[in-house]
């Protein structure tokens, strides 16, 4: 069962990994990753630091 889950995750990740390897020199992709990371951080920070 556990190995089936790992295999499913690997099947899902392989196309994304191949796409990253093909486009590793694209600055817009890295800019998008950074902006998405900042947005996730900001949303998480705002959700956890709200005053009750």
PDB file of C-alpha atoms in Angstrom:
ATOM      1  CA  UNK A   1       0.000   0.000   0.000  1.00  0.00           C
ATOM      2  CA  UNK A   2       2.704   2.488   0.988  1.00  0.00           C
ATOM      3  CA  UNK A   3       4.724   1.656  -2.128  1.00  0.00           C
ATOM      4  CA  UNK A   4       1.658   2.256  -4.295  1.00  0.00           C
ATOM      5  CA  UNK A   5       1.349   5.756  -2.847  1.00  0.00           C
ATOM      6  CA  UNK A   6       5.022   6.459  -3.521  1.00  0.00           C
ATOM      7  CA  UNK A   7       4.700   5.188  -7.091  1.00  0.00           C
ATOM      8  CA  UNK A   8       1.631   7.381  -7.649  1.00  0.00           C
ATOM      9  CA  UNK A   9       3.511  10.420  -6.405  1.00  0.00           C
ATOM     10  CA  UNK A  10       6.475   9.588  -8.649  1.00  0.00           C
ATOM     11  CA  UNK A  11       4.213   9.221 -11.695  1.00  0.00           C
ATOM     12  CA  UNK A  12       2.708  12.623 -10.945  1.00  0.00           C
ATOM     13  CA  UNK A  13       6.065  14.349 -10.360  1.00  0.00           C
ATOM     14  CA  UNK A  14       8.022  12.968 -13.330  1.00  0.00           C
ATOM     15  CA  UNK A  15       6.376  15.176 -16.031  1.00  0.00           C
ATOM     16  CA  UNK A  16       6.836  18.267 -13.825  1.00  0.00           C
ATOM     17  CA  UNK A  17      10.464  17.331 -13.196  1.00  0.00           C
ATOM     18  CA  UNK A  18      11.083  16.904 -16.931  1.00  0.00           C
ATOM     19  CA  UNK A  19       9.460  20.280 -17.622  1.00  0.00           C
ATOM     20  CA  UNK A  20      11.687  21.964 -15.035  1.00  0.00           C
ATOM     21  CA  UNK A  21      14.792  20.355 -16.558  1.00  0.00           C
ATOM     22  CA  UNK A  22      13.806  21.603 -20.026  1.00  0.00           C
ATOM     23  CA  UNK A  23      13.100  25.149 -18.834  1.00  0.00           C
ATOM     24  CA  UNK A  24      15.735  25.589 -16.132  1.00  0.00           C
ATOM     25  CA  UNK A  25      17.210  28.648 -17.865  1.00  0.00           C
ATOM     26  CA  UNK A  26      13.910  30.532 -18.183  1.00  0.00           C
ATOM     27  CA  UNK A  27      14.044  33.573 -15.857  1.00  0.00           C
ATOM     28  CA  UNK A  28      10.276  34.070 -15.974  1.00  0.00           C
ATOM     29  CA  UNK A  29       9.698  30.594 -14.562  1.00  0.00           C
ATOM     30  CA  UNK A  30      12.026  31.299 -11.629  1.00  0.00           C
ATOM     31  CA  UNK A  31      10.409  34.698 -11.080  1.00  0.00           C
ATOM     32  CA  UNK A  32       7.003  33.018 -10.992  1.00  0.00           C
ATOM     33  CA  UNK A  33       8.263  30.431  -8.478  1.00  0.00           C
ATOM     34  CA  UNK A  34       9.647  33.196  -6.249  1.00  0.00           C
ATOM     35  CA  UNK A  35       6.419  35.207  -6.441  1.00  0.00           C
ATOM     36  CA  UNK A  36       4.316  32.133  -5.663  1.00  0.00           C
ATOM     37  CA  UNK A  37       6.588  31.370  -2.707  1.00  0.00           C
ATOM     38  CA  UNK A  38       6.252  34.908  -1.375  1.00  0.00           C
ATOM     39  CA  UNK A  39       2.461  34.767  -1.790  1.00  0.00           C
ATOM     40  CA  UNK A  40       2.241  31.446   0.087  1.00  0.00           C
ATOM     41  CA  UNK A  41       4.462  32.840   2.842  1.00  0.00           C
ATOM     42  CA  UNK A  42       2.372  36.015   3.117  1.00  0.00           C
ATOM     43  CA  UNK A  43      -0.912  34.103   3.259  1.00  0.00           C
ATOM     44  CA  UNK A  44       0.446  31.713   5.888  1.00  0.00           C
ATOM     45  CA  UNK A  45       1.950  34.525   7.951  1.00  0.00           C
ATOM     46  CA  UNK A  46      -1.282  36.527   7.871  1.00  0.00           C
ATOM     47  CA  UNK A  47      -3.358  33.493   8.816  1.00  0.00           C
ATOM     48  CA  UNK A  48      -1.137  32.605  11.774  1.00  0.00           C
ATOM     49  CA  UNK A  49      -0.523  36.096  13.142  1.00  0.00           C
ATOM     50  CA  UNK A  50      -4.088  37.366  13.425  1.00  0.00           C
ATOM     51  CA  UNK A  51      -4.992  38.879  16.773  1.00  0.00           C
ATOM     52  CA  UNK A  52      -7.996  37.233  18.400  1.00  0.00           C
TER      53      UNK A  52
END
